[in-house]
Structures are given as C-alpha cells and as structure tokens.
Short mmCIF file of C-alpha atoms in Angstrom, two decimals:
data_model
loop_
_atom_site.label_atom_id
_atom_site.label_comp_id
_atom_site.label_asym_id
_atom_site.label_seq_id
_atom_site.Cartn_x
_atom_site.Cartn_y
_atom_site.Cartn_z
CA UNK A 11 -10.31 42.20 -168.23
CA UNK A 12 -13.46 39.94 -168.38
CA UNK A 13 -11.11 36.89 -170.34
CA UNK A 14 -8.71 36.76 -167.48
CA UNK A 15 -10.91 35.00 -164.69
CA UNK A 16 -11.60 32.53 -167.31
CA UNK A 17 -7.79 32.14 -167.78
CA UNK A 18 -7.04 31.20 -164.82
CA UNK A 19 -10.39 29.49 -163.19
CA UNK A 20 -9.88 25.86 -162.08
CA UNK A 21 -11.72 24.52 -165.44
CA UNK A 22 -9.28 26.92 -167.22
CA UNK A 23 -5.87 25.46 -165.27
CA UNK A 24 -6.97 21.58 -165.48
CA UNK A 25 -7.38 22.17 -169.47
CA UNK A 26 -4.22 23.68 -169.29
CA UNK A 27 -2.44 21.19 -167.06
CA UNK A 28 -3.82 17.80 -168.41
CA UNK A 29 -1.86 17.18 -171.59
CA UNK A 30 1.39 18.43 -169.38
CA UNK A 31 0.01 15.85 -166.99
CA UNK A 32 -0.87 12.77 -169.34
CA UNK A 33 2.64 13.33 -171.37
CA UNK A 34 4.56 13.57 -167.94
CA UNK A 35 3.19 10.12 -167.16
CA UNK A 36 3.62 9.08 -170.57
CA UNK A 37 7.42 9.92 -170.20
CA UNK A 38 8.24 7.39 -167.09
CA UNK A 39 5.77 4.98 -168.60
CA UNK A 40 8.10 3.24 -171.11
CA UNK A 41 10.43 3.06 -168.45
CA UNK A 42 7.58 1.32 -165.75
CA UNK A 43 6.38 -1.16 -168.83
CA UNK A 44 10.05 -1.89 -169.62
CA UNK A 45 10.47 -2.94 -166.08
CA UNK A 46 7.07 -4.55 -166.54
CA UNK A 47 7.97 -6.82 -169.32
CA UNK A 48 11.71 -7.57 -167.70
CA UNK A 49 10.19 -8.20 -164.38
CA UNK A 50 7.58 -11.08 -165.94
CA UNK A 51 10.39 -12.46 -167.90
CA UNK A 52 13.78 -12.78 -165.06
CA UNK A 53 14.34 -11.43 -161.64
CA UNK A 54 17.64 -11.09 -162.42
CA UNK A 55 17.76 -8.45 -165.46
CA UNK A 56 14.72 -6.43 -163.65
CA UNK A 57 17.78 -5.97 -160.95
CA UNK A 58 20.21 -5.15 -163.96
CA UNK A 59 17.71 -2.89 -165.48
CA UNK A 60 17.25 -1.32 -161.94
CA UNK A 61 21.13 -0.42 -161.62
CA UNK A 62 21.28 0.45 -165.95
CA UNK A 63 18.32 3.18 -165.08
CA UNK A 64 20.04 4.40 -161.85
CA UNK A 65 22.41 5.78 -163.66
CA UNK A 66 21.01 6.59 -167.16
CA UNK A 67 18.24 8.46 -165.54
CA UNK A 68 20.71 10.22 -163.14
CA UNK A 69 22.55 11.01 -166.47
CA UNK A 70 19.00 13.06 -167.69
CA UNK A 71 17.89 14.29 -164.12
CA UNK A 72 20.97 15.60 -162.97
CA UNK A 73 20.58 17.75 -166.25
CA UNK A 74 17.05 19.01 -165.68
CA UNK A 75 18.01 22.47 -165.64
CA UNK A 76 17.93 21.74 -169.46
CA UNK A 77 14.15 21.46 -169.08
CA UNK A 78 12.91 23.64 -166.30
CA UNK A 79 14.95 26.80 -167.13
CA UNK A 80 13.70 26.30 -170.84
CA UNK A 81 10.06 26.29 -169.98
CA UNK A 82 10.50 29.43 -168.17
CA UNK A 83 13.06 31.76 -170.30
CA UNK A 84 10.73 30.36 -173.37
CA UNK A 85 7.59 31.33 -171.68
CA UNK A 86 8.82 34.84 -170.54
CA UNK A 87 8.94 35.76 -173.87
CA UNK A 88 6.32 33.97 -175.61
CA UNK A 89 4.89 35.68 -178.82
CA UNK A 90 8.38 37.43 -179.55
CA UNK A 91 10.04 35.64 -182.50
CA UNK A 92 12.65 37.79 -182.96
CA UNK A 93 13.30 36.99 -178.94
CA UNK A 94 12.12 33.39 -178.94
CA UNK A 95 14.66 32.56 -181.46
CA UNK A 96 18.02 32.92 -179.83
CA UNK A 97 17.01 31.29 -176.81
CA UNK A 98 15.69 28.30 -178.66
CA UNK A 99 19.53 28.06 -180.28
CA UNK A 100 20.70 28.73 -176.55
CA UNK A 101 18.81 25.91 -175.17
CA UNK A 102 19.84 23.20 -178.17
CA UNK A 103 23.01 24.50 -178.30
CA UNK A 104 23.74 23.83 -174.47
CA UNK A 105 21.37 20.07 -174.46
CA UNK A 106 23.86 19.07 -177.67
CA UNK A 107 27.38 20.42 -175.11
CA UNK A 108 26.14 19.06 -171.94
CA UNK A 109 24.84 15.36 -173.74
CA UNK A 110 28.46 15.19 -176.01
CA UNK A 111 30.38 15.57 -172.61
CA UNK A 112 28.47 13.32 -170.36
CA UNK A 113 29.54 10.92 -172.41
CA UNK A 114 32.58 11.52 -172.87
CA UNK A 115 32.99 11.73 -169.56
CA UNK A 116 30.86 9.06 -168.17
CA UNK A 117 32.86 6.13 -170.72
CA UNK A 118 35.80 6.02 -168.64
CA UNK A 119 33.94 5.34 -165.84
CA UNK A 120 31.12 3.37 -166.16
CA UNK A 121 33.12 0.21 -164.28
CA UNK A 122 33.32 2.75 -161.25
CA UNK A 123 29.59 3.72 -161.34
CA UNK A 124 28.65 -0.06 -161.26
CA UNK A 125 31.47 -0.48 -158.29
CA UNK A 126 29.53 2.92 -156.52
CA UNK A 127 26.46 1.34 -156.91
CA UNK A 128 27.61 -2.29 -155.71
CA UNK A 129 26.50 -3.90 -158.86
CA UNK A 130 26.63 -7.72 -157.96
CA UNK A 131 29.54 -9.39 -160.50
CA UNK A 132 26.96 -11.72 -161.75
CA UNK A 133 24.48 -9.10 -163.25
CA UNK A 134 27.43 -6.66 -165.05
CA UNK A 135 27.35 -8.65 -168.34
CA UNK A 136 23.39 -7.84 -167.86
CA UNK A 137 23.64 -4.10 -167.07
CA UNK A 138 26.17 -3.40 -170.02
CA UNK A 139 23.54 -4.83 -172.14
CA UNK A 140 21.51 -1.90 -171.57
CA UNK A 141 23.83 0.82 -170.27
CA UNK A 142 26.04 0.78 -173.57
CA UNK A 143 23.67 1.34 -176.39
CA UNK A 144 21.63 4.22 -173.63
CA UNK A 145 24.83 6.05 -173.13
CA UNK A 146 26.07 6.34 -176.33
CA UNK A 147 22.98 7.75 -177.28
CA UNK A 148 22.39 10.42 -174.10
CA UNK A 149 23.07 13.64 -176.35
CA UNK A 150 19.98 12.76 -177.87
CA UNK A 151 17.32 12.05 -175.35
CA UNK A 152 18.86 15.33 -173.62
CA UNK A 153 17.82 17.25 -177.00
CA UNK A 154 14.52 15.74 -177.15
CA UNK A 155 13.76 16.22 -173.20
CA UNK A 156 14.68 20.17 -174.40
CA UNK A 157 12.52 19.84 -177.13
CA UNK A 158 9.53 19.29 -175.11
CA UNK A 159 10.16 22.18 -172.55
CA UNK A 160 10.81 24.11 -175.11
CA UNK A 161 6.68 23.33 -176.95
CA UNK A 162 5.59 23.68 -173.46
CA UNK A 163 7.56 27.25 -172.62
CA UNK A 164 5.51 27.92 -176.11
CA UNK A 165 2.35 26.45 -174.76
CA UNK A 166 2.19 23.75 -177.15
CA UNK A 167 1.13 21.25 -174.57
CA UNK A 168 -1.06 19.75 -177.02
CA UNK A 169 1.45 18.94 -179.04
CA UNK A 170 3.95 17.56 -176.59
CA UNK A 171 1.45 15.92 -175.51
CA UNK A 172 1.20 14.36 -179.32
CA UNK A 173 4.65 13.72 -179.39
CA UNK A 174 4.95 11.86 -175.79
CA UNK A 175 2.16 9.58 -176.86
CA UNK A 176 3.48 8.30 -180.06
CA UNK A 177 7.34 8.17 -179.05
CA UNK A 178 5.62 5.85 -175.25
CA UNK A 179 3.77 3.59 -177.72
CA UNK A 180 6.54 3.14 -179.94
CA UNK A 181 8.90 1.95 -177.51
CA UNK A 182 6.47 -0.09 -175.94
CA UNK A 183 5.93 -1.85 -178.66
CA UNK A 184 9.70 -2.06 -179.78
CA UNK A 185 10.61 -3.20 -176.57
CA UNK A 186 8.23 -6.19 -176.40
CA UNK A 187 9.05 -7.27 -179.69
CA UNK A 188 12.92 -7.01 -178.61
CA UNK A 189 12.73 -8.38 -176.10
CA UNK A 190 10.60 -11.20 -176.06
CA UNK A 191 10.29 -11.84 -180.08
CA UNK A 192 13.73 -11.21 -181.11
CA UNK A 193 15.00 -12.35 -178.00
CA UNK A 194 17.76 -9.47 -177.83
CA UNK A 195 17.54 -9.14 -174.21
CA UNK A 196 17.95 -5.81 -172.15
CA UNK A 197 19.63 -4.31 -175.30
CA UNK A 198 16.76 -5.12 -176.85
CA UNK A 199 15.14 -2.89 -174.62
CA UNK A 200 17.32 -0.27 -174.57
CA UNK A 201 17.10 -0.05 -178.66
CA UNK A 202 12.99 0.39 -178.33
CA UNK A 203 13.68 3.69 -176.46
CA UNK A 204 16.62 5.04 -178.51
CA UNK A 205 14.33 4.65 -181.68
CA UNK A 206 11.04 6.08 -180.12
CA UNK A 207 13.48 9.01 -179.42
CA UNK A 208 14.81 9.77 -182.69
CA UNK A 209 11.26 10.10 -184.10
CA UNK A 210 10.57 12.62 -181.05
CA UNK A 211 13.24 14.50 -182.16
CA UNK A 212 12.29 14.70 -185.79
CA UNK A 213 8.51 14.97 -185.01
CA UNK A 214 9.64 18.43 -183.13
CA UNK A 215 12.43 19.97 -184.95
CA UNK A 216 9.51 19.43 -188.21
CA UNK A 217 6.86 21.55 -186.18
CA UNK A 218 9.31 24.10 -185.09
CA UNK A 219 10.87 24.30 -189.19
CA UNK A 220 6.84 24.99 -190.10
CA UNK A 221 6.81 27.65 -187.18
CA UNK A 222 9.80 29.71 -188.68
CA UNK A 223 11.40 29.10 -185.08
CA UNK A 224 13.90 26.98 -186.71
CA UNK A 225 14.83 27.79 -190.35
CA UNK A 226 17.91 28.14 -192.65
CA UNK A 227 19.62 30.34 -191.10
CA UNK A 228 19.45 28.70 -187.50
CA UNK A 229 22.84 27.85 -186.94
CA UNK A 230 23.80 31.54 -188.00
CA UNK A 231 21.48 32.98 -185.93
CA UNK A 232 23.33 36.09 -183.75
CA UNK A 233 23.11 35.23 -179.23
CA UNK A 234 24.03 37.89 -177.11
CA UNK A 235 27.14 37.11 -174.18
CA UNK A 236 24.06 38.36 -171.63
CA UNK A 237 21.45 35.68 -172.69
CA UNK A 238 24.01 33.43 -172.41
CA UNK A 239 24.95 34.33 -168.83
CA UNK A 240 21.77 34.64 -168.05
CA UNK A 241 20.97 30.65 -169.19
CA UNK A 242 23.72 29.96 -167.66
CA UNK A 243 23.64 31.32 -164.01
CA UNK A 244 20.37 29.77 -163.94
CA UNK A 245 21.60 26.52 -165.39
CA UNK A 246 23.85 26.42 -162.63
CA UNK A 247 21.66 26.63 -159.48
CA UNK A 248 19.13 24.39 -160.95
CA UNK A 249 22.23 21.70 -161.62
CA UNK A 250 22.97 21.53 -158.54
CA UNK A 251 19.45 21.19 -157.18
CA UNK A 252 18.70 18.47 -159.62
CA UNK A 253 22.33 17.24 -158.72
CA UNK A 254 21.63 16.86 -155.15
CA UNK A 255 17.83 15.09 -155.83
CA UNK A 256 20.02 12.74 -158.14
CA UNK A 257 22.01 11.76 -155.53
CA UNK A 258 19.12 10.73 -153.64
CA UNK A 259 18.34 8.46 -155.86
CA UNK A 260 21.58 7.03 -156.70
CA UNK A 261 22.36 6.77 -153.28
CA UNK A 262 19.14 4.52 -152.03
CA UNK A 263 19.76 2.08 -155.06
CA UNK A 264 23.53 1.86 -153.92
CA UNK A 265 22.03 0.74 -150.31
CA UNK A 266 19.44 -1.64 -151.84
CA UNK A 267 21.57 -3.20 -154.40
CA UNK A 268 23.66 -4.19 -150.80
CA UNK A 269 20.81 -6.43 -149.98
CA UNK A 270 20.85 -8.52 -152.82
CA UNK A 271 19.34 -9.00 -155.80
CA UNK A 272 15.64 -9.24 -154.19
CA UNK A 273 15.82 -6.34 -152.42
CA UNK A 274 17.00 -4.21 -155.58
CA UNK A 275 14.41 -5.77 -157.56
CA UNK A 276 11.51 -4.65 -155.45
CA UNK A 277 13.22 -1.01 -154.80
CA UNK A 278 12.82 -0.83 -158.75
CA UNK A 279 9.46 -1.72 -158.40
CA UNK A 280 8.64 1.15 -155.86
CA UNK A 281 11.03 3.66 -157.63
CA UNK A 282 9.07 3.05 -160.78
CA UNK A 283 5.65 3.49 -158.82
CA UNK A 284 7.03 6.66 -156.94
CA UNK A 285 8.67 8.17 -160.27
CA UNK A 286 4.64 7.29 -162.04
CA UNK A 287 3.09 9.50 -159.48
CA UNK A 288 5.68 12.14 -159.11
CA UNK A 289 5.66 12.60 -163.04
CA UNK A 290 1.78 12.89 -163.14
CA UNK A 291 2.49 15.93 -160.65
CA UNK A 292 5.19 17.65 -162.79
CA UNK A 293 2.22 18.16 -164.95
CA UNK A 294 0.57 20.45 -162.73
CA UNK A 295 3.99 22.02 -161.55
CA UNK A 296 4.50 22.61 -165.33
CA UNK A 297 1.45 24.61 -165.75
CA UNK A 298 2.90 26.96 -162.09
CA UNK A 299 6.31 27.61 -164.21
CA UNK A 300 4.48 28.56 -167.66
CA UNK A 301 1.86 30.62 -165.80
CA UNK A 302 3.48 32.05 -162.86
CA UNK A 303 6.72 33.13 -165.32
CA UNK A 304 4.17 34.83 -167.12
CA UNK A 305 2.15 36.72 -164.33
CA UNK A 306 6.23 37.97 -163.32
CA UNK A 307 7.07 39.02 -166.21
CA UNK A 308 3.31 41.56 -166.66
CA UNK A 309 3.93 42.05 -162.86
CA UNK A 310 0.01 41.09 -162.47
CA UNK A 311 0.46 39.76 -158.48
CA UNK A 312 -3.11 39.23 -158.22
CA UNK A 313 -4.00 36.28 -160.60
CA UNK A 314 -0.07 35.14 -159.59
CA UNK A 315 -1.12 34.83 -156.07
CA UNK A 316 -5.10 33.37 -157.86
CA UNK A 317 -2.75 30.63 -159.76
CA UNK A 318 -0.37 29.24 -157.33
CA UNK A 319 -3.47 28.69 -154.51
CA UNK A 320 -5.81 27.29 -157.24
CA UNK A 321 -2.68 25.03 -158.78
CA UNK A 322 -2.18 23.96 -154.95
CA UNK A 323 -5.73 23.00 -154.48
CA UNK A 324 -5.56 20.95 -157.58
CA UNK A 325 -2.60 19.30 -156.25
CA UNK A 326 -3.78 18.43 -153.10
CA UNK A 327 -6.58 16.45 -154.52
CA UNK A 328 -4.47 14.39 -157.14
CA UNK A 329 -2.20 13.33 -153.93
CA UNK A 330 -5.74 12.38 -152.95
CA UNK A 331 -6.65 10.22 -155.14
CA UNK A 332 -3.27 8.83 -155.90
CA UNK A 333 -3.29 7.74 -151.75
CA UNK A 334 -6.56 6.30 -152.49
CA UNK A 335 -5.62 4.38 -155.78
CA UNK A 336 -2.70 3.36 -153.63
CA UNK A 337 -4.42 2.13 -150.70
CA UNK A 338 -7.14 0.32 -152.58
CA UNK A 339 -5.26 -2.03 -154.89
CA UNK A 340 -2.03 -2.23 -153.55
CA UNK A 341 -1.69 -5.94 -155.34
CA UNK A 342 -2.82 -4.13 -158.70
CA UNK A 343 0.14 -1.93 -158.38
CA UNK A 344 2.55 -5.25 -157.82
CA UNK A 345 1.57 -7.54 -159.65
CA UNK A 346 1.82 -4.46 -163.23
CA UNK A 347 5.63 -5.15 -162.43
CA UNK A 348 6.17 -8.59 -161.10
CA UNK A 349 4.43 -11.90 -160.07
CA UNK A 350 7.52 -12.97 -157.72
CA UNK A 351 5.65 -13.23 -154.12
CA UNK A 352 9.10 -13.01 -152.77
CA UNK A 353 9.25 -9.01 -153.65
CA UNK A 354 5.70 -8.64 -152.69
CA UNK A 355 6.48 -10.05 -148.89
CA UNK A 356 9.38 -7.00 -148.85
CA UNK A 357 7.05 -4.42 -149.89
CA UNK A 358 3.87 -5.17 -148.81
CA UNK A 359 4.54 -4.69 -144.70
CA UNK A 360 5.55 -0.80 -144.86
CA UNK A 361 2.89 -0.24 -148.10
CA UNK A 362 1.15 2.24 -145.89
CA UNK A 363 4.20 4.69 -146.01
CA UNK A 364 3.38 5.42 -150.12
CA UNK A 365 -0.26 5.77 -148.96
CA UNK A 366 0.56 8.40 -146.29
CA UNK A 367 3.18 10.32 -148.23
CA UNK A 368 1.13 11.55 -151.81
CA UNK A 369 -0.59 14.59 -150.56
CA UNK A 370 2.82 16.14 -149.22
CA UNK A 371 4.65 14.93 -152.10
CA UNK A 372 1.83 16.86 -154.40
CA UNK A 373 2.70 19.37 -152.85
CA UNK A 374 5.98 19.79 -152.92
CA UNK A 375 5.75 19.41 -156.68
CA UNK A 376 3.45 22.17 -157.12
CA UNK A 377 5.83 24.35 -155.41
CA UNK A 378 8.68 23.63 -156.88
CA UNK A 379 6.84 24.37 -159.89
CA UNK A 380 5.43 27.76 -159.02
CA UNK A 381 9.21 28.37 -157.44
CA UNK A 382 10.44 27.91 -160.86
CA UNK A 383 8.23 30.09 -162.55
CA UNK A 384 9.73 32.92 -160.22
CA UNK A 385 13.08 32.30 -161.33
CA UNK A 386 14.40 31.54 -157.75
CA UNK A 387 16.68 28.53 -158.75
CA UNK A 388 19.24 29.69 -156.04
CA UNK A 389 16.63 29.20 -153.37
CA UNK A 390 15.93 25.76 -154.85
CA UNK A 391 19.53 24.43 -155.13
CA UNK A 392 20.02 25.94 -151.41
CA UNK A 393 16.99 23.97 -149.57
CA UNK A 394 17.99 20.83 -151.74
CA UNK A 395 21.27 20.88 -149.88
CA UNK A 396 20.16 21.35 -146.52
CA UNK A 397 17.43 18.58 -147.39
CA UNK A 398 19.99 16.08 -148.39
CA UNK A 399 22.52 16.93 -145.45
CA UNK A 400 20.28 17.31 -142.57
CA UNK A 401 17.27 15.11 -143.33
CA UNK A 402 17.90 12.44 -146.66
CA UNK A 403 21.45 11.51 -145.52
CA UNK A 404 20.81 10.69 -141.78
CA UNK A 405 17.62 8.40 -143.21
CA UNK A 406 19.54 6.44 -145.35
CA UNK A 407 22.53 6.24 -143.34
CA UNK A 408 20.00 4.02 -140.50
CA UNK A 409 18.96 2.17 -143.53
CA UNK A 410 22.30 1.34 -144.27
CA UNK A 411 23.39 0.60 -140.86
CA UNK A 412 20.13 -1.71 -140.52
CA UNK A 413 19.82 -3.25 -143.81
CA UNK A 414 16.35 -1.74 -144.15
CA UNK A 415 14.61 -1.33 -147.51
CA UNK A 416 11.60 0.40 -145.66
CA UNK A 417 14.25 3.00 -144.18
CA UNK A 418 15.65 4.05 -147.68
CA UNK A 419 11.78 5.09 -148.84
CA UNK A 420 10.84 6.85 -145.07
CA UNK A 421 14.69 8.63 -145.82
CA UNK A 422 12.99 9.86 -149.43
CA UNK A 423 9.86 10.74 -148.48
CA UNK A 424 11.01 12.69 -145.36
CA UNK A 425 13.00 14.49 -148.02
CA UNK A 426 10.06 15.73 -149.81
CA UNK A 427 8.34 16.71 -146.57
CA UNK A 428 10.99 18.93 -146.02
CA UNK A 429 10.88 20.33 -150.07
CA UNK A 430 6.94 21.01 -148.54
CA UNK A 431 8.19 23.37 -145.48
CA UNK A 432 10.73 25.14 -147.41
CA UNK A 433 7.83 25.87 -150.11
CA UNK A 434 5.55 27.23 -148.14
CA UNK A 435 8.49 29.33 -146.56
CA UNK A 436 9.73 30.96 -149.58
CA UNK A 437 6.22 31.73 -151.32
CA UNK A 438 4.46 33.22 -148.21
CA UNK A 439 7.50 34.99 -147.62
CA UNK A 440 7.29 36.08 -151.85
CA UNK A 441 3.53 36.74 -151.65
CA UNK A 442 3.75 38.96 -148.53
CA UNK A 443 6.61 40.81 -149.88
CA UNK A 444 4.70 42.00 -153.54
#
C-alpha cells in the first residue's frame, strides 16, 4: 500500500505525463515548422499548405478513435501477453482497413474537397503538390499514429517519446532541405514527413518484434468476434466524436479560405498555434486515459477520484502559463510563422481571445482524457454533437455572415467551453455515483 501514494503524487503524474507531453508537441511540430519554413518563403503556398493540412489532418483526426481507444483497451490489460496480443493485431489490423479505404475513397474526390473548402483556382496546382504524395501515403501515418497509442497503452512513454523526437527532427530537416535546397516545393515538404514516418513505423514494429508482442506467428494469431465488437462499438462513438471536432475544423478553414488568401494564411497561423498548445495538453489527458483505465479496471475509486483532481490541477496551471507565454510575446509567436505585417494587422486586434481561452481549453483536455479512460465514448460523441449544433455552428455561421476571422476562433473556443461544462457534468455525476 505504501508505493501507491507515490504512484500517483503530483511528482509521480508530471514524470509520468512529460514524455506524453513533449512527444504530443513534437507531433504538431513538423507540421508548425513546415508552415514556418513555407510561410518565410511565399504567402501563397502557406495558404495552399493551409487548405492541403485541412484535409490531410481531418483524414488522421477524424480517425482518432484509432488512438484513444488503443491507449485504453491496451492499458486495461497491461502485463497480459497472452491478452495484449490480439488486441495489438485488432488495432493494426483496423489502422491498415480504415487508412486503405480513406483513400480509396477520398481519390475520387479530392476536386470536391478543394470546391468544399473554396480553394481559390490559383493555389490548386499548389495544394496538389502536397495533398497527392500525403494521401497516397495515409494508411501509413494511421499505422504509426496506432503505433504510438499502442507504446503508451503499454506505458512506454519513454519510448514514444524516443520515437516522436527522431521521426520531428527528421522531417524537419528533410523538409528544409526540400524545400529550400532542392527546390521541390510543397511536395518537397510533404516527402520530409512521409519519410520521417516510415522510420517511425520501423523504429516501433522493431521494439515490439524484441518484446515478443509481435513475432512470427502475428498474422496467425487467433481474435475473438467479442474483442472485435468490443473495438468496434467503441470505435464507433469515438468516430463520430472526432468526426464532429473535424468538422469544426474543416468548417472554419472553408469560411476563412472565403476571405482570401490573407485571411487563410493567418487562420493557418493561429490553427497551428492553437493545435501547439492543445497537443502539449493531450499529454496530460494521455496520462487520465492510461491511469484512470487502470484504477477501472482494479475498481480502486479512491486514487481514481486522487488522479483525475491532481491531473486537473496540473492542467490548470499549464493553461496558465501557456496564457502567460501568450500574452507576453505575442510578436514571438508571429513572427515563428511569418514576417508578412499584413497577417499580423488581422491577428493582432482580437490576440487577447487565445490569452483568455487556455485555462478552459486545459481543461477540457484533461477531461476528455480522464472521460476516455472510463470508457464513456458514447457520452463523448453525444456532447460533441450538441456542441457543434447548438454552440460551434451558430458562431461560425455570424462569422460567415460577417466575414469575420475573429468570429471563426470565438465560434471554436466557445466550443471547448462547452466540452468544459459537459466534463465537469459527467465526472461529478461518475464520482458521486461510485
């Protein structure tokens, strides 16, 4: 009894959480220092690479259930091979389905997605650049992004950590030498993160080999119809919650990309800076799913109700010091992604609205986190809905109807704010109820 205080004391959860939270940033960070490096180079393919990650990343979000129901069937059963197994084939099997038919599926249609998200004529032969070589590819970032929740369900945040760090620095550097050395262009860029992804995915499936959790007999390995199910029911709700949170972001390109190329080019800028933030908070949500999936499981409520306020607290003060960091050196922020003054007159009037909004949005990643580590995706995909109909939509509809860039980020962050309330609803109502 005399380990488990230690387990779970604030020194104990912060080692825990801070690889999580360094490789979550890592992740977005190729994306922010691709932007970086387009945005110092043309104005015009940081808007193409703006509408070219709308969709790719709405091709990997909208498939998240991938990564949170991973982490927490993995970490359910952590320590049982003979259990671990099967759901590691499970989860690879489905990543490998799910990337082959977004493809196949998205081909067709990419010339309607650009149309959807009023992609100006000029900037297509710039967007196809990039979108081409990133789709054709999807199956495996989808494998990789598996790959990871599945070291993390295992506690291997060390490792992921590892792996994050080398794959970000590797298309960092591929990109830059693309890109400005070879002169390739937004392909160029594209190719730096396809090839910092294939060594993730060989850097993994090598560790998991050693580990006996992958071996000869893999792909012969026996799943029961039940675990299956079971995957899948839960795949389902969380689809449709990461659906409807795709959407959202979709959507608020579609109505900035109506503004002109300016206006897209400095929404990229603040989706990049809102993604950097939200990512370094997945960290701590990831440690809530691992933890709190756990704690179920041993049906200890105690140190489950001891983690989720202690994993809250923490939260709270990184939206703290992210609202500082933010309010401090707002030009810092900027000028990372571009020296055009034009896009730093359109942001820098409403700047004070990412100031105001990190502690809420801290929060409502911790929740969602500790949420997931119940196993409650229903409730998730259900308040996502009601989020998007009754608060998102109406936000960005004004911003639509008044050409406002500052109403499609008050639309998104009142959307969080309401992920918050229906937080703190469902795990008062869970801890009053064990």
């Amino acid at each position: 009894m005399a380990e488990r205080p230690s387990r779970y004391s604030y020194k104990s959860l912060l080692l825990f959480s801070l690889p999580s939270i360094l490789s979550s940033v890592m992740e977005p960070l190729a994306s922010m220092v691709d932007s970086a490096l387009v945005g110092h180079k043309d104005t015009y393919m940081l808007s193409s690479l703006g509408i070219g990650l709308a969709i790719i990343n709405s091709l990997t979000w909208v498939f998240n259930f991938l990564v949170h129901n991973s982490t927490q069937w993995i970490s359910a059963k952590r320590g049982q091979t003979d259990l671990l197994r099967p759901r590691i084939k499970i989860s690879l099997t489905l990543a490998l389905v799910v990337g082959v038919l977004a493809l196949l599926f998205i081909w067709p249609l990419k010339d309607l997605l650009y149309q959807f998200a009023d992609c100006p004529p000029e900037l297509i032969p710039l967007v196809n650049d990039y979108f081409y070589p990133r789709l054709f590819f999807q199956p495996l970032i989808l494998i990789v992004v598996t790959l990871l929740s599945i070291l993390r369900g295992l506690e291997w945040v060390r490792l992921a950590f590892a792996v994050v760090c080398l794959t970000t620095v590797c298309n960092v550097i591929l990109s830059a030498i693309f890109l400005y050395g070879a002169d390739w262009g937004l392909a160029g860029v594209a190719y730096g993160t396809i090839i910092s992804q294939a060594l993730a995915f060989f850097f993994m499936m090598v560790f998991l080999v050693r580990e006996d959790l992958i071996g000869r007999d893999f792909f012969r390995l026996k799943t029961k119809a039940s675990d299956w199910f079971h995957f899948g029911k839960n795949s389902w709700d969380l689809f449709g919650r990461s659906l409807i949170l795709t959407l959202a972001f979709f959507f608020s390109t579609k109505v900035a990309a109506r503004e002109g190329v300016l206006t897209l080019a400095a929404h990229q800028v603040m989706l990049q800076i809102w993604l950097f933030s939200s990512f370094f908070l997945d960290g701590v949500a990831i440690t809530g799913n691992v933890y709190i999936s756990q704690l179920k499981a041993s049906g200890d409520v105690l140190n489950r109700k001891l983690v989720s306020n202690r994993l809250l607290r923490i939260g709270i003060a990184i939206g703290l010091m992210f609202s500082l960091a933010f309010f401090l050196f707002p030009s810092y922020f900027l000028n990372f992604f571009t020296s055009d003054e034009k896009i730093h007159a359109l942001i820098l009037p409403w700047w004070i609205w990412p100031v105001i909004v990190q502690v809420p949005n801290a929060i409502a990643y911790v929740y969602d986190g500790l949420i997931f580590g119940l196993g409650d995706f229903a409730y998730l995909r259900k308040a996502m809905f009601f989020g998007l109909l009754f608060v998102f939509a109406p936000g960005l509809l004004m911003a639509y109807q008044f050409h406002s860039l500052q109403g499609i980020w008050v639309a998104m962050m009142a959307l969080n704010c309401f992920r918050v309330a229906t937080g703190v609803f469902y795990i008062h109502r869970s801890a009053g109820s064990s």
